[in-house]
mmCIF file of C-alpha atoms (C1' of nucleotides) in Angstrom:
data_model
loop_
_atom_site.group_PDB
_atom_site.id
_atom_site.type_symbol
_atom_site.label_atom_id
_atom_site.label_comp_id
_atom_site.label_asym_id
_atom_site.label_seq_id
_atom_site.Cartn_x
_atom_site.Cartn_y
_atom_site.Cartn_z
ATOM 1 C CA MET A 53 -6.143 47.920 55.249
ATOM 2 C CA LEU A 54 -8.482 48.441 58.012
ATOM 3 C CA SER A 55 -8.565 51.713 59.768
ATOM 4 C CA ASN A 56 -8.354 52.043 63.527
ATOM 5 C CA SER A 57 -11.849 53.316 63.448
ATOM 6 C CA THR A 58 -13.092 50.236 61.687
ATOM 7 C CA LYS A 59 -11.209 47.970 64.251
ATOM 8 C CA TYR A 60 -12.802 50.135 67.042
ATOM 9 C CA ALA A 61 -16.306 49.543 65.548
ATOM 10 C CA ILE A 62 -15.863 45.829 65.058
ATOM 11 C CA LYS A 63 -14.884 45.645 68.702
ATOM 12 C CA GLY A 64 -17.844 47.447 69.820
ATOM 13 C CA VAL A 65 -20.317 45.486 67.638
ATOM 14 C CA LEU A 66 -18.739 42.284 68.960
ATOM 15 C CA TYR A 67 -19.382 43.479 72.520
ATOM 16 C CA LEU A 68 -23.065 44.077 71.521
ATOM 17 C CA ALA A 69 -23.294 40.636 69.996
ATOM 18 C CA LEU A 70 -22.267 39.255 73.286
ATOM 19 C CA ASN A 71 -24.082 41.340 75.772
ATOM 20 C CA SER A 72 -27.232 42.946 73.999
ATOM 21 C CA ASP A 73 -30.450 42.163 72.561
ATOM 22 C CA GLU A 74 -33.875 44.078 72.102
ATOM 23 C CA ASP A 75 -34.439 43.787 75.697
ATOM 24 C CA HIS A 76 -31.074 44.501 77.013
ATOM 25 C CA LYS A 77 -29.690 47.538 75.581
ATOM 26 C CA VAL A 78 -26.299 48.727 76.340
ATOM 27 C CA LEU A 79 -24.751 52.184 77.145
ATOM 28 C CA VAL A 80 -21.606 53.363 75.441
ATOM 29 C CA ARG A 81 -20.431 54.148 78.984
ATOM 30 C CA ASP A 82 -20.542 50.390 79.761
ATOM 31 C CA ILE A 83 -18.631 49.290 76.627
ATOM 32 C CA PHE A 84 -15.625 51.714 76.044
ATOM 33 C CA GLU A 85 -13.496 50.470 78.890
ATOM 34 C CA VAL A 86 -13.853 46.823 78.019
ATOM 35 C CA VAL A 87 -12.881 47.370 74.265
ATOM 36 C CA HIS A 88 -10.337 50.022 75.048
ATOM 37 C CA VAL A 89 -11.809 52.660 72.900
ATOM 38 C CA PRO A 90 -12.298 56.347 73.977
ATOM 39 C CA GLU A 91 -16.006 56.721 75.045
ATOM 40 C CA ALA A 92 -17.024 59.718 72.815
ATOM 41 C CA TYR A 93 -15.293 58.234 69.966
ATOM 42 C CA LEU A 94 -16.912 55.004 70.302
ATOM 43 C CA ALA A 95 -20.223 56.624 70.717
ATOM 44 C CA LYS A 96 -19.561 58.416 67.337
ATOM 45 C CA LEU A 97 -18.763 55.134 65.563
ATOM 46 C CA LEU A 98 -21.795 53.420 66.945
ATOM 47 C CA GLN A 99 -24.094 56.273 66.082
ATOM 48 C CA GLU A 100 -22.863 56.081 62.484
ATOM 49 C CA LEU A 101 -23.346 52.211 62.364
ATOM 50 C CA SER A 102 -26.894 52.831 63.688
ATOM 51 C CA ARG A 103 -27.751 55.474 61.358
ATOM 52 C CA GLN A 104 -26.621 53.179 58.495
ATOM 53 C CA GLY A 105 -28.786 50.341 59.952
ATOM 54 C CA VAL A 106 -25.989 48.059 60.669
ATOM 55 C CA ILE A 107 -26.820 47.985 64.307
ATOM 56 C CA SER A 108 -29.757 49.215 66.437
ATOM 57 C CA SER A 109 -30.354 51.845 69.148
ATOM 58 C CA THR A 110 -33.020 53.728 70.858
ATOM 59 C CA ARG A 111 -32.872 57.045 72.504
ATOM 60 C CA GLY A 112 -34.013 58.214 75.887
ATOM 61 C CA ALA A 113 -34.406 56.347 79.256
ATOM 62 C CA LYS A 114 -33.984 52.617 78.900
ATOM 63 C CA GLY A 115 -32.267 53.335 75.604
ATOM 64 C CA GLY A 116 -28.899 52.164 74.320
ATOM 65 C CA PHE A 117 -27.267 50.263 71.579
ATOM 66 C CA TYR A 118 -28.121 46.719 70.581
ATOM 67 C CA LEU A 119 -28.109 44.116 68.021
ATOM 68 C CA SER A 120 -31.372 42.843 66.590
ATOM 69 C CA GLU A 121 -31.420 39.346 65.071
ATOM 70 C CA GLN A 122 -31.301 40.943 61.764
ATOM 71 C CA ASP A 123 -28.301 42.929 62.710
ATOM 72 C CA ARG A 124 -26.509 39.832 63.765
ATOM 73 C CA LYS A 125 -26.625 38.405 60.178
ATOM 74 C CA ARG A 126 -24.482 41.443 59.087
ATOM 75 C CA SER A 127 -21.169 40.611 57.647
ATOM 76 C CA LEU A 128 -17.974 42.204 58.959
ATOM 77 C CA MET A 129 -17.650 43.918 55.649
ATOM 78 C CA ASP A 130 -20.874 45.766 56.356
ATOM 79 C CA ILE A 131 -19.247 47.471 59.210
ATOM 80 C CA VAL A 132 -16.006 48.127 57.134
ATOM 81 C CA LYS A 133 -17.946 49.823 54.343
ATOM 82 C CA VAL A 134 -19.830 52.088 56.841
ATOM 83 C CA ILE A 135 -16.694 53.194 58.656
ATOM 84 C CA ASP A 136 -13.954 53.131 55.952
ATOM 85 C CA GLY A 137 -16.076 53.292 52.995
ATOM 86 C CA GLU A 138 -16.097 50.889 50.021
ATOM 87 C CA ARG A 139 -13.431 52.600 48.112
ATOM 88 C CA ARG A 140 -10.828 52.201 50.763
ATOM 89 C CA VAL A 141 -11.289 48.355 50.685
ATOM 90 C CA ASN A 142 -11.534 48.016 47.042
ATOM 91 C CA SER A 143 -8.865 50.336 45.930
ATOM 92 C CA CYS A 144 -5.506 49.017 44.783
ATOM 93 C CA VAL A 145 -3.149 47.630 47.385
ATOM 94 C CA MET A 146 -0.542 49.934 45.786
ATOM 95 C CA GLY A 147 -2.800 52.820 45.261
ATOM 96 C CA ILE A 148 -2.194 52.670 41.633
ATOM 97 C CA HIS A 149 -4.808 54.464 39.556
ATOM 98 C CA ASN A 150 -7.027 52.588 37.248
ATOM 99 C CA CYS A 151 -5.998 49.438 39.083
ATOM 100 C CA ASP A 152 -8.515 47.264 40.763
ATOM 101 C CA MET A 153 -9.441 43.609 41.060
ATOM 102 C CA ASP A 154 -10.628 43.301 37.505
ATOM 103 C CA ASN A 155 -7.762 45.182 36.062
ATOM 104 C CA PRO A 156 -4.784 44.116 38.315
ATOM 105 C CA CYS A 157 -1.255 45.641 38.355
ATOM 106 C CA VAL A 158 1.812 43.490 39.058
ATOM 107 C CA LEU A 159 1.698 44.031 42.833
ATOM 108 C CA HIS A 160 -1.869 42.930 42.550
ATOM 109 C CA LYS A 161 -0.819 39.698 41.125
ATOM 110 C CA LEU A 162 1.608 39.273 43.879
ATOM 111 C CA VAL A 163 -0.514 40.211 46.665
ATOM 112 C CA GLY A 164 -4.016 40.616 45.280
ATOM 113 C CA ALA A 165 -4.934 36.882 45.710
ATOM 114 C CA ASN A 166 -4.340 37.366 49.428
ATOM 115 C CA LYS A 167 -6.384 40.567 49.466
ATOM 116 C CA SER A 168 -9.244 39.064 47.524
ATOM 117 C CA LYS A 169 -9.382 36.208 50.101
ATOM 118 C CA PHE A 170 -9.103 38.749 52.915
ATOM 119 C CA ILE A 171 -12.143 40.517 51.504
ATOM 120 C CA LYS A 172 -14.067 37.387 51.002
ATOM 121 C CA VAL A 173 -13.542 36.489 54.738
ATOM 122 C CA LEU A 174 -14.788 39.811 55.664
ATOM 123 C CA GLU A 175 -17.825 39.451 53.332
ATOM 124 C CA ASN A 176 -18.629 35.897 54.342
ATOM 125 C CA THR A 177 -18.373 36.085 58.108
ATOM 126 C CA THR A 178 -21.292 37.514 59.917
ATOM 127 C CA ILE A 179 -21.359 38.701 63.591
ATOM 128 C CA LEU A 180 -23.321 35.555 64.253
ATOM 129 C CA ASP A 181 -20.582 33.204 62.866
ATOM 130 C CA LEU A 182 -18.158 34.945 65.219
ATOM 131 C CA VAL A 183 -20.463 34.539 68.383
ATOM 132 C CA GLU A 184 -21.737 31.231 67.529
ATOM 133 C CA GLY A 185 -18.608 29.370 68.318
ATOM 134 C CA ARG A 186 -17.701 29.021 64.723
ATOM 135 C CA GLN A 187 -15.091 31.264 65.924
ATOM 136 C CA ASP A 188 -14.080 31.254 69.618
ATOM 137 C CA ILE A 189 -14.941 34.692 70.691
ATOM 138 C CA GLU A 190 -13.922 34.259 74.192
ATOM 139 C CA GLU A 191 -10.276 34.807 73.314
ATOM 140 C CA PHE A 192 -11.276 38.028 71.843
ATOM 141 C CA PHE A 193 -11.863 39.740 75.194
ATOM 142 C CA PRO A 194 -10.411 41.701 76.577
ATOM 143 C CA LEU A 195 -10.099 43.660 73.428
ATOM 144 C CA MET B 38 -1.592 47.402 55.910
ATOM 145 C CA LEU B 39 0.879 49.218 53.919
ATOM 146 C CA SER B 40 1.081 53.076 54.183
ATOM 147 C CA ASN B 41 1.117 55.411 51.232
ATOM 148 C CA SER B 42 4.614 56.234 52.144
ATOM 149 C CA THR B 43 5.652 52.648 51.707
ATOM 150 C CA LYS B 44 3.785 52.412 48.496
ATOM 151 C CA TYR B 45 5.653 55.539 47.209
ATOM 152 C CA ALA B 46 8.934 54.111 48.272
ATOM 153 C CA ILE B 47 8.327 50.733 46.470
ATOM 154 C CA LYS B 48 7.374 52.725 43.360
ATOM 155 C CA GLY B 49 10.560 54.749 43.518
ATOM 156 C CA VAL B 50 12.759 51.630 44.149
ATOM 157 C CA LEU B 51 11.201 49.928 41.127
ATOM 158 C CA TYR B 52 11.884 52.819 38.959
ATOM 159 C CA LEU B 53 15.548 52.783 40.162
ATOM 160 C CA ALA B 54 15.661 48.898 39.438
ATOM 161 C CA LEU B 55 14.636 49.635 35.852
ATOM 162 C CA ASN B 56 16.598 52.819 35.230
ATOM 163 C CA SER B 57 19.768 52.908 37.239
ATOM 164 C CA ASP B 58 23.049 51.230 38.225
ATOM 165 C CA GLU B 59 26.263 52.345 39.599
ATOM 166 C CA ASP B 60 27.130 54.252 36.393
ATOM 167 C CA HIS B 61 23.725 55.564 35.752
ATOM 168 C CA LYS B 62 22.509 57.380 38.852
ATOM 169 C CA VAL B 63 19.136 59.010 38.743
ATOM 170 C CA LEU B 64 17.727 62.346 40.118
ATOM 171 C CA VAL B 65 14.498 62.511 42.058
ATOM 172 C CA ARG B 66 13.675 64.970 39.566
ATOM 173 C CA ASP B 67 13.500 62.452 36.896
ATOM 174 C CA ILE B 68 11.487 60.053 38.926
ATOM 175 C CA PHE B 69 8.656 61.779 40.619
ATOM 176 C CA GLU B 70 6.420 62.531 37.756
ATOM 177 C CA VAL B 71 6.767 59.082 36.448
ATOM 178 C CA VAL B 72 5.732 57.530 39.731
ATOM 179 C CA HIS B 73 3.271 60.271 40.718
ATOM 180 C CA VAL B 74 4.816 61.024 44.046
ATOM 181 C CA PRO B 75 5.505 64.581 45.162
ATOM 182 C CA GLU B 76 9.176 65.486 44.469
ATOM 183 C CA ALA B 77 10.407 66.579 47.855
ATOM 184 C CA TYR B 78 8.490 63.759 49.560
ATOM 185 C CA LEU B 79 9.897 61.144 47.323
ATOM 186 C CA ALA B 80 13.376 62.537 48.111
ATOM 187 C CA LYS B 81 12.721 62.133 51.688
ATOM 188 C CA LEU B 82 11.739 58.528 51.418
ATOM 189 C CA LEU B 83 14.726 57.579 49.183
ATOM 190 C CA GLN B 84 16.969 59.504 51.493
ATOM 191 C CA GLU B 85 15.750 57.256 54.346
ATOM 192 C CA LEU B 86 16.212 54.109 52.390
ATOM 193 C CA SER B 87 19.649 55.119 51.326
ATOM 194 C CA ARG B 88 20.531 55.956 55.021
ATOM 195 C CA GLN B 89 19.354 52.539 55.894
ATOM 196 C CA GLY B 90 21.330 50.886 53.270
ATOM 197 C CA VAL B 91 18.305 49.483 51.192
ATOM 198 C CA ILE B 92 19.219 51.706 48.143
ATOM 199 C CA SER B 93 22.432 53.478 47.104
ATOM 200 C CA SER B 94 23.124 57.158 46.534
ATOM 201 C CA THR B 95 26.042 59.678 46.110
ATOM 202 C CA ARG B 96 25.858 63.369 46.568
ATOM 203 C CA GLY B 97 27.045 66.081 44.374
ATOM 204 C CA ALA B 98 27.598 66.476 40.591
ATOM 205 C CA LYS B 99 27.033 63.265 38.814
ATOM 206 C CA GLY B 100 25.354 61.985 42.094
ATOM 207 C CA GLY B 101 21.949 60.446 42.465
ATOM 208 C CA PHE B 102 20.169 57.527 43.571
ATOM 209 C CA TYR B 103 20.689 54.017 42.108
ATOM 210 C CA LEU B 104 20.601 50.218 43.032
ATOM 211 C CA SER B 105 23.848 48.337 43.451
ATOM 212 C CA GLU B 106 23.787 44.489 42.718
ATOM 213 C CA GLN B 107 23.319 43.979 46.316
ATOM 214 C CA ASP B 108 20.485 46.364 46.581
ATOM 215 C CA ARG B 109 18.540 44.461 43.984
ATOM 216 C CA LYS B 110 18.740 41.439 46.132
ATOM 217 C CA ARG B 111 16.648 43.206 48.922
ATOM 218 C CA SER B 112 13.188 42.006 49.597
ATOM 219 C CA LEU B 113 10.169 44.215 49.492
ATOM 220 C CA MET B 114 9.855 43.779 53.199
ATOM 221 C CA ASP B 115 13.216 45.545 53.573
ATOM 222 C CA ILE B 116 11.568 48.617 52.199
ATOM 223 C CA VAL B 117 8.422 48.222 54.154
ATOM 224 C CA LYS B 118 10.416 47.850 57.340
ATOM 225 C CA VAL B 119 12.452 50.870 56.677
ATOM 226 C CA ILE B 120 9.242 53.151 55.970
ATOM 227 C CA ASP B 121 6.574 51.796 58.114
ATOM 228 C CA GLY B 122 8.689 50.000 60.652
ATOM 229 C CA GLU B 123 8.444 46.344 61.629
ATOM 230 C CA ARG B 124 5.832 46.961 64.271
ATOM 231 C CA ARG B 125 3.245 48.035 61.924
ATOM 232 C CA VAL B 126 3.556 45.113 59.659
ATOM 233 C CA ASN B 127 3.889 42.412 62.510
ATOM 234 C CA SER B 128 1.198 44.029 64.754
ATOM 235 C CA CYS B 129 -2.194 42.509 65.163
ATOM 236 C CA VAL B 130 -4.590 43.151 62.271
ATOM 237 C CA MET B 131 -7.150 44.187 64.957
ATOM 238 C CA GLY B 132 -4.882 46.365 66.931
ATOM 239 C CA ILE B 133 -5.315 44.093 69.948
ATOM 240 C CA HIS B 134 -2.802 44.335 72.522
ATOM 241 C CA ASN B 135 -0.740 41.287 73.185
ATOM 242 C CA CYS B 136 -1.693 39.696 70.009
ATOM 243 C CA ASP B 137 0.589 38.706 67.372
ATOM 244 C CA MET B 138 1.238 35.683 64.880
ATOM 245 C CA ASP B 139 2.462 33.468 67.669
ATOM 246 C CA ASN B 140 -0.460 34.255 70.142
ATOM 247 C CA PRO B 141 -3.438 35.006 67.820
ATOM 248 C CA CYS B 142 -6.800 36.528 68.668
ATOM 249 C CA VAL B 143 -9.946 35.390 66.913
ATOM 250 C CA LEU B 144 -9.693 37.869 64.224
ATOM 251 C CA HIS B 145 -6.162 36.583 63.342
ATOM 252 C CA LYS B 146 -7.583 33.042 62.966
ATOM 253 C CA LEU B 147 -9.897 34.521 60.508
ATOM 254 C CA VAL B 148 -7.607 36.812 58.756
ATOM 255 C CA GLY B 149 -4.157 35.833 59.892
ATOM 256 C CA ALA B 150 -3.439 33.079 57.444
ATOM 257 C CA ASN B 151 -3.981 35.604 54.638
ATOM 258 C CA LYS B 152 -1.966 38.174 56.394
ATOM 259 C CA SER B 153 0.913 35.666 56.998
ATOM 260 C CA LYS B 154 1.015 34.900 53.300
ATOM 261 C CA PHE B 155 1.091 38.519 52.368
ATOM 262 C CA ILE B 156 3.990 38.992 54.733
ATOM 263 C CA LYS B 157 5.783 35.984 53.196
ATOM 264 C CA VAL B 158 5.255 37.389 49.818
ATOM 265 C CA LEU B 159 6.839 40.679 50.746
ATOM 266 C CA GLU B 160 9.589 38.703 52.410
ATOM 267 C CA ASN B 161 10.442 36.345 49.527
ATOM 268 C CA THR B 162 10.029 38.702 46.671
ATOM 269 C CA THR B 163 13.179 40.737 45.738
ATOM 270 C CA ILE B 164 13.530 43.704 43.630
ATOM 271 C CA LEU B 165 15.261 41.572 41.176
ATOM 272 C CA ASP B 166 12.490 39.001 41.184
ATOM 273 C CA LEU B 167 10.148 41.650 40.229
ATOM 274 C CA VAL B 168 12.308 43.203 37.290
ATOM 275 C CA GLU B 169 13.612 39.933 36.036
ATOM 276 C CA GLY B 170 10.245 39.117 34.423
ATOM 277 C CA ARG B 171 9.334 36.741 37.106
ATOM 278 C CA GLN B 172 6.695 39.384 37.396
ATOM 279 C CA ASP B 173 5.903 41.470 34.523
ATOM 280 C CA ILE B 174 7.000 44.861 35.576
ATOM 281 C CA GLU B 175 6.071 46.638 32.413
ATOM 282 C CA GLU B 176 2.412 46.674 33.529
ATOM 283 C CA PHE B 177 3.589 48.483 36.561
ATOM 284 C CA PHE B 178 4.189 51.734 34.734
ATOM 285 C CA PRO B 179 2.932 54.319 34.780
ATOM 286 C CA LEU B 180 2.562 54.016 38.435
ATOM 287 C "C1'" DC C 158 -46.426 66.797 82.254
ATOM 288 C "C1'" DA C 159 -41.945 67.166 84.421
ATOM 289 C "C1'" DT C 160 -37.784 64.953 84.588
ATOM 290 C "C1'" DA C 161 -34.094 62.196 83.736
ATOM 291 C "C1'" DA C 162 -31.743 59.134 80.648
ATOM 292 C "C1'" DA C 163 -29.613 58.420 76.569
ATOM 293 C "C1'" DA C 164 -28.514 58.951 71.583
ATOM 294 C "C1'" DA C 165 -27.799 62.496 67.902
ATOM 295 C "C1'" DG C 166 -25.375 66.281 66.202
ATOM 296 C "C1'" DG C 167 -22.080 70.087 65.695
ATOM 297 C "C1'" DA C 168 -17.913 72.218 66.545
ATOM 298 C "C1'" DT C 169 -13.516 71.967 68.044
ATOM 299 C "C1'" DA C 170 -8.858 69.894 69.285
ATOM 300 C "C1'" DA C 171 -4.943 66.753 69.099
ATOM 301 C "C1'" DA C 172 -2.119 63.623 66.931
ATOM 302 C "C1'" DA C 173 -0.268 61.426 62.924
ATOM 303 C "C1'" DA C 174 0.640 61.103 58.237
ATOM 304 C "C1'" DT C 175 1.878 63.397 54.498
ATOM 305 C "C1'" DA C 176 4.222 67.168 52.026
ATOM 306 C "C1'" DT C 177 7.189 71.191 51.313
ATOM 307 C "C1'" DC C 178 10.742 74.619 51.844
ATOM 308 C "C1'" DT C 179 15.313 76.064 53.081
ATOM 309 C "C1'" DT C 180 20.079 75.218 54.540
ATOM 310 C "C1'" DT C 181 24.061 72.287 54.711
ATOM 311 C "C1'" DT C 182 27.365 68.997 52.979
ATOM 312 C "C1'" DA C 183 29.736 66.335 49.633
ATOM 313 C "C1'" DA C 184 31.220 65.374 44.876
ATOM 314 C "C1'" DT C 185 32.634 66.775 40.440
ATOM 315 C "C1'" DC C 186 34.370 69.589 36.917
ATOM 316 C "C1'" DT C 187 36.505 73.421 35.177
ATOM 317 C "C1'" DA D 148 40.746 76.534 44.396
ATOM 318 C "C1'" DG D 149 36.133 78.035 42.911
ATOM 319 C "C1'" DA D 150 31.936 77.229 40.888
ATOM 320 C "C1'" DT D 151 28.194 74.114 40.282
ATOM 321 C "C1'" DT D 152 25.526 70.230 41.161
ATOM 322 C "C1'" DA D 153 22.870 67.148 43.821
ATOM 323 C "C1'" DA D 154 21.682 64.601 47.964
ATOM 324 C "C1'" DA D 155 21.216 65.085 53.209
ATOM 325 C "C1'" DA D 156 19.336 67.216 56.838
ATOM 326 C "C1'" DG D 157 16.452 70.122 59.480
ATOM 327 C "C1'" DA D 158 12.456 73.050 59.951
ATOM 328 C "C1'" DT D 159 7.909 74.061 58.862
ATOM 329 C "C1'" DA D 160 3.387 73.613 56.700
ATOM 330 C "C1'" DT D 161 -0.720 70.984 55.414
ATOM 331 C "C1'" DT D 162 -4.176 67.345 55.559
ATOM 332 C "C1'" DT D 163 -6.260 63.527 57.267
ATOM 333 C "C1'" DT D 164 -7.412 60.725 60.973
ATOM 334 C "C1'" DT D 165 -8.507 60.318 65.479
ATOM 335 C "C1'" DA D 166 -10.558 61.973 69.596
ATOM 336 C "C1'" DT D 167 -13.253 65.237 72.736
ATOM 337 C "C1'" DC D 168 -16.473 68.450 74.183
ATOM 338 C "C1'" DC D 169 -20.895 70.560 74.492
ATOM 339 C "C1'" DT D 170 -25.416 71.208 73.034
ATOM 340 C "C1'" DT D 171 -29.810 69.407 71.213
ATOM 341 C "C1'" DT D 172 -33.378 66.135 70.547
ATOM 342 C "C1'" DT D 173 -35.767 62.206 71.729
ATOM 343 C "C1'" DT D 174 -37.880 58.743 74.791
ATOM 344 C "C1'" DA D 175 -39.557 56.436 79.077
ATOM 345 C "C1'" DT D 176 -41.426 56.827 83.237
ATOM 346 C "C1'" DG D 177 -43.027 58.569 87.744
#
DNA sequence: CATAAAAAGGATAAAAATATCTTTTAATCT
DNA sequence: AGATTAAAAGATATTTTTATCCTTTTTATG
């Protein structure tokens, strides 16, 4: 359902949520070991998230990646959409053509309810929610 | 969550459930177009299912794939396990090491309940259930 | 303004998943 | 027995995903 890339991206963003802000930018070099994602690959993922406005970054000396206050209000789904694309998430669990939430196949009836909830969770949970103790982020590390 | 291969396999088995029995074996050649899976690839998947005893087959003239009465009592999870392997299904949604249903990470708390239900559905739904109108299989074709 | 720091971008490589092709083995039917 | 049919098995090819490397551009600062 979620690609490894998306999982990596979420881990990276959670790290930023815990360790960065406008004044404390973070280098990929400092994240990748903690979250167990290859440095260059994590860089690529964060770059893409930044390009799409889901996270923030500045180049050059004293630069790095960080989360603005706005960024923290992003949902997990925002990350998923950037990395996996909307299609992957919304498409039929069974890969059946012409089948989606509105026009479900048998397997959807069986499984779709769960999937819908899963998607809603992703949509309704922000980075902030996760960090602000609504979920106990501590347990999340080491990732 | 489910690989394409597993989805293909489920489609193939459902076709067998609807169109085969001990006396009416079915050739891959007759299935693949209906379920929209490449012939040789579907053959591979069905062979594996047969080898693992989830479906039945005989070689040679009058041979083919079919579902015995026993086979029909198999759960969807049995198919998933053969094709994707147990690990893939049971492993952490987030790919976090040392995290599973018993020892869940944050994302598990968030998402795990849905996943558990999803798994239970797969475990508790047999081929027979799907075919015997407990689920309306007709809608399932064309796959 | 020079230099160093850091993300961005492009091109390539490796691995995994998906798919195909060819040969072998087993069953059935003259 | 021999011919034919069809799955099983093995080898190979393609595509997608994941990952790395190297160069370029941007920015801050001494």
